[in-house]
Coordinates of C-alpha atoms in Angstrom, one line a residue:
Chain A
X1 CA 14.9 13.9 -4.9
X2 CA 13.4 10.8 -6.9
X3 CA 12.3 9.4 -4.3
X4 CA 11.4 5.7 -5.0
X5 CA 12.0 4.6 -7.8
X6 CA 11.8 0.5 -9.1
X7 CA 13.1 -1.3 -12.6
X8 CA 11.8 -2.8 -14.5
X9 CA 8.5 -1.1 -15.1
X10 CA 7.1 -4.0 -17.3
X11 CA 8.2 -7.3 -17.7
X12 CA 7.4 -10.9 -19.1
X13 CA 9.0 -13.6 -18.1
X14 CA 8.0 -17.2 -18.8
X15 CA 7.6 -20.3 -16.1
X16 CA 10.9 -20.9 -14.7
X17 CA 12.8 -18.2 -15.5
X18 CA 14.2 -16.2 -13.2
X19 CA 14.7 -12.2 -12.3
X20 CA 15.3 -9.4 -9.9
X21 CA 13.1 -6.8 -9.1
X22 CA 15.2 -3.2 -8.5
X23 CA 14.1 -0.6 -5.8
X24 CA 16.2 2.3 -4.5
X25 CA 14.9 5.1 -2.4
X26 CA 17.3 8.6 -1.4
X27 CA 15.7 9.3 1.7
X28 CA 17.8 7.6 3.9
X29 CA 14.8 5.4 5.0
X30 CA 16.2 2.5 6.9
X31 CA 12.8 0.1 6.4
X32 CA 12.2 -1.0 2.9
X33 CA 9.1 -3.1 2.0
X34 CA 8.0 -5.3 -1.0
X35 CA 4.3 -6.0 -2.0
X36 CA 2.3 -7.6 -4.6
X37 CA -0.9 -6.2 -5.7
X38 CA -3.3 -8.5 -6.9
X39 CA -6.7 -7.6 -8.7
X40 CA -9.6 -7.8 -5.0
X41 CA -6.9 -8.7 -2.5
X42 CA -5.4 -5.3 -1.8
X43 CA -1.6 -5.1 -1.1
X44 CA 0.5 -7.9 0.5
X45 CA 3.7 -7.6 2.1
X46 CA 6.1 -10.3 0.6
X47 CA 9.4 -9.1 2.3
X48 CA 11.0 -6.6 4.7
X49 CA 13.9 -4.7 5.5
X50 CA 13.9 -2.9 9.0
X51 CA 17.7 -1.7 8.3
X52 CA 20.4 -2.4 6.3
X53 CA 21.7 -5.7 7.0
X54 CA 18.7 -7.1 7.6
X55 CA 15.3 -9.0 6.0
X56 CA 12.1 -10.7 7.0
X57 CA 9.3 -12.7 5.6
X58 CA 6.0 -10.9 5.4
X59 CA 2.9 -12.7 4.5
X60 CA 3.8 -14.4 1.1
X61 CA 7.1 -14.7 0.8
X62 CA 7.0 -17.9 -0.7
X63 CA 9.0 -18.2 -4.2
X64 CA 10.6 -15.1 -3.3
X65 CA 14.2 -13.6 -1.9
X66 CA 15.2 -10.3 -1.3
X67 CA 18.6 -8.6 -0.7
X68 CA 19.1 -5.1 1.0
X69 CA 22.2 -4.2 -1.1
X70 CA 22.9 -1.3 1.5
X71 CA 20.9 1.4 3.0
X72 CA 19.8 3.1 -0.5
X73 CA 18.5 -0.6 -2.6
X74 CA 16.7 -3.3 -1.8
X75 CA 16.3 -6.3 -4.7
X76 CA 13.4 -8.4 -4.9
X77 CA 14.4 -11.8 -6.8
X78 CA 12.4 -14.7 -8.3
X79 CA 14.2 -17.7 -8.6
X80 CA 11.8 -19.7 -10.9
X81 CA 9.2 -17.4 -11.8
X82 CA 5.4 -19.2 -11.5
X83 CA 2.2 -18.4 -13.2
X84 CA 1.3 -17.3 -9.9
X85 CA 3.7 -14.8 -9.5
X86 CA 1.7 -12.7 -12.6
X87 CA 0.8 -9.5 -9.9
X88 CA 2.1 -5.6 -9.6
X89 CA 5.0 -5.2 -7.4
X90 CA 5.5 -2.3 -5.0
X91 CA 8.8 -0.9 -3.3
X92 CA 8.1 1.4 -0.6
X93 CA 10.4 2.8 2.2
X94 CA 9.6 4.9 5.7
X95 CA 11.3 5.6 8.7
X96 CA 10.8 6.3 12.6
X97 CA 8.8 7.7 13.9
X98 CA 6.2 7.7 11.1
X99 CA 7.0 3.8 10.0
X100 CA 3.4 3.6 8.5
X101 CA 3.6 6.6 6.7
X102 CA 5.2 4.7 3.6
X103 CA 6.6 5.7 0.1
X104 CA 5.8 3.8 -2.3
X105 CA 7.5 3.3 -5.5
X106 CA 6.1 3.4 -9.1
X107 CA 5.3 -0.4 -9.6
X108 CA 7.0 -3.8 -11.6
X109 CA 4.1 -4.9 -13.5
X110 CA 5.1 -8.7 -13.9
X111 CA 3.2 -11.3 -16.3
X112 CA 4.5 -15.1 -16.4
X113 CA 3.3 -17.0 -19.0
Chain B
X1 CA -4.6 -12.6 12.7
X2 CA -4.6 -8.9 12.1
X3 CA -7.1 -8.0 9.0
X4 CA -8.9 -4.9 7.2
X5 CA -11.7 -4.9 5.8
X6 CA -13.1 -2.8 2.9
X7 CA -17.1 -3.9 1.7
X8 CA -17.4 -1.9 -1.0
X9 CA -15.4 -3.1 -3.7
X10 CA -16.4 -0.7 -6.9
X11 CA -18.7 2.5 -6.8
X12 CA -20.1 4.8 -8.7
X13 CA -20.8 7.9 -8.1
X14 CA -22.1 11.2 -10.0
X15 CA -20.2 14.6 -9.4
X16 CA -21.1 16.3 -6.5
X17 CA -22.3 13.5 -4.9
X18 CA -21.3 12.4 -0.8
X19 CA -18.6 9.7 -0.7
X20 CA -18.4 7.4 2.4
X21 CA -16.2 4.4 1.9
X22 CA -15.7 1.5 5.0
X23 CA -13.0 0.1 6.4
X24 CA -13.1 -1.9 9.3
X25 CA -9.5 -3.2 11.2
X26 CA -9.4 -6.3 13.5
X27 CA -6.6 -5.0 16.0
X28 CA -7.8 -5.5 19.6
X29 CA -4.1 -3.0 20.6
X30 CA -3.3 0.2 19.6
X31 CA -3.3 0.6 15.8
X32 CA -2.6 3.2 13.2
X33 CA -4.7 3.5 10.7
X34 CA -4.6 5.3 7.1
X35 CA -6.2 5.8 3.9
X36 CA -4.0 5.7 0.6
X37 CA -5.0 7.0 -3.1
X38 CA -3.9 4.8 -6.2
X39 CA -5.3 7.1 -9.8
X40 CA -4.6 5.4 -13.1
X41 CA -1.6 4.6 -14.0
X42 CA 0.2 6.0 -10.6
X43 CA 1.7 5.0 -7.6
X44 CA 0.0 5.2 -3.9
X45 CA 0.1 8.1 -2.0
X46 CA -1.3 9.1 1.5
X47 CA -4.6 10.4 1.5
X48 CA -4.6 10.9 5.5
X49 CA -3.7 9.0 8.7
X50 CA -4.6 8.7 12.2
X51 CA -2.3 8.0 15.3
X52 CA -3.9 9.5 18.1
X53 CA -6.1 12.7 19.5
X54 CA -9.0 13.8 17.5
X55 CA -10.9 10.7 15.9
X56 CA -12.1 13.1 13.2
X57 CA -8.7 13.1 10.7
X58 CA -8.7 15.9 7.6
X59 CA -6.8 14.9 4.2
X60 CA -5.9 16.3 1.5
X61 CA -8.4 16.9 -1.5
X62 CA -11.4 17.5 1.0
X63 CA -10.9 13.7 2.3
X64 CA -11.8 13.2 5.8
X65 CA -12.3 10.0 8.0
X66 CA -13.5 9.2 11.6
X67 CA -12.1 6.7 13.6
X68 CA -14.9 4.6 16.0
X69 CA -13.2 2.6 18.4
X70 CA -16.1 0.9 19.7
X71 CA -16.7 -0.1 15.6
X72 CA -13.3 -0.7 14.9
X73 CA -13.8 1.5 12.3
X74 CA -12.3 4.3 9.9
X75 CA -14.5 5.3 7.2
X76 CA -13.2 7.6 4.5
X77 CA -15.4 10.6 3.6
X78 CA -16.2 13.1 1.3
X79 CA -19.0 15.6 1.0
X80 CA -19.2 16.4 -3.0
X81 CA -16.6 14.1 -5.4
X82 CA -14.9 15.3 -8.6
X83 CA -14.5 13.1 -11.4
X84 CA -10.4 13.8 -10.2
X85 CA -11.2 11.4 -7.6
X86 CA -11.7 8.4 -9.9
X87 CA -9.6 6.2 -8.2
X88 CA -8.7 2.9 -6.1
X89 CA -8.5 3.6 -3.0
X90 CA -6.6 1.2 0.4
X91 CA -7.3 1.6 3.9
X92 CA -4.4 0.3 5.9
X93 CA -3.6 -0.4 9.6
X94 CA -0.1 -1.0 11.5
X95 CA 0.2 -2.4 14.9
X96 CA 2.1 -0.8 16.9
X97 CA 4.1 -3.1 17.8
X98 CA 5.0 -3.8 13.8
X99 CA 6.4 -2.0 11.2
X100 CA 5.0 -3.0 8.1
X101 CA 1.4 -2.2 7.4
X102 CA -1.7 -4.5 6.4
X103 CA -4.0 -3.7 3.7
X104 CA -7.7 -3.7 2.8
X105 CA -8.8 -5.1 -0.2
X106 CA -9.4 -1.6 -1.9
X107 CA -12.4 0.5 -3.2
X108 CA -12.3 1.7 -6.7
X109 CA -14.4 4.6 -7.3
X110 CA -15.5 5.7 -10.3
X111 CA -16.9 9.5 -10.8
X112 CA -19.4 10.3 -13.7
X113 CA -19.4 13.2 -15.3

């Protein structure tokens, strides 16, 4: 039982480029979450997943898209990767009735130069 | 907007010493609230939570906090740190009515030896 796990762990990317975060969970969560971790602002949710199927916008989801592949992976993709976009990116998953009691994934530490 | 709060941003603390950390959450509903750990180099994990019932809430690790209604408040205690507990850590809150959860800022503690 991995539990969450993301890919990359580390990556570089420079302005413009584009990639796709990785997050798969195995414990049949239905919700999925993404957030960005930025040095005094805490965690912010950039996307969600309440089931497979479906997605919405958190409270930056700007420059981003996200895919729920199924019920196991949800992808987390930069289009044209800004500056801005430099931050730690969390995965996490939960499920009824504890939806706040989230698992959270190991971290994408992201740098665009 | 919904918002938590966290005023101390670093502290220091010698071993043995009492820990209280703040968090204040600007729900007017009913609100889950939570405390999650981040050490070095790891993921976050769930230090304790509160849905209901007894205001006083027990951890793990010897972490305890109190939710005041009337403060809108659920500070994180401890009555004697380890230098273990050198970490960053995130109150959280969830609306009810919502799935995801919003963040505080985050504490980062630092225990001396």
């Amino acid at each position: 039982n991995a539990g969450v796990t993301q890919t990359p762990k580390f990556q570089v990317l420079k302005t413009g480029q584009s990639m796709t975060l990785q997050c798969a969970q195995d414990m049949n969560h239905n919700s999925m979450y993404w957030y960005r971790q930025d040095p005094g602002m805490g965690l912010r949710l950039i996307y969600y997943s309440a089931s497979e199927g479906t997605t919405d916008k958190g409270e930056v989801p700007n420059g981003y898209n996200v895919s729920r592949l199924n019920k196991r992976e949800f992808s987390l993709r930069l289009e044209s990767a800004a500056p801005s976009q430099t931050s730690v990116y969390f995965c996490a998953s939960g499920d009824a009735p504890s939806y706040n009691e989230q698992f959270f994934g190991p971290g994408t530490r992201l740098t665009v130069l | 907007a919904q918002s938590v709060s966290q005023h101390n941003h670093h502290v220091i603390l010698s071993e043995a010493a009492s820990l209280e950390l703040g968090c204040n959450y600007s729900y007017g509903g009913t609100v889950n609230l939570f405390w999650y750990v981040q050490y070095p180099g790891q993921h976050l994990q769930l230090l304790l939570k509160y849905f209901s019932g007894d205001p006083l809430v027990k951890g793990i690790k010897g972490f305890e906090a109190e939710f005041i209604k009337s403060k809108f408040s659920f500070n994180l205690r401890k009555p004697s740190v380890q230098w273990s507990d050198t970490a960053e850590y995130f109150c959280a809150a969830r609306d009810t009515g919502r799935r995801a959860l919003t963040f505080g800022s985050g504490t980062r503690l630092q225990v001396q030896p």
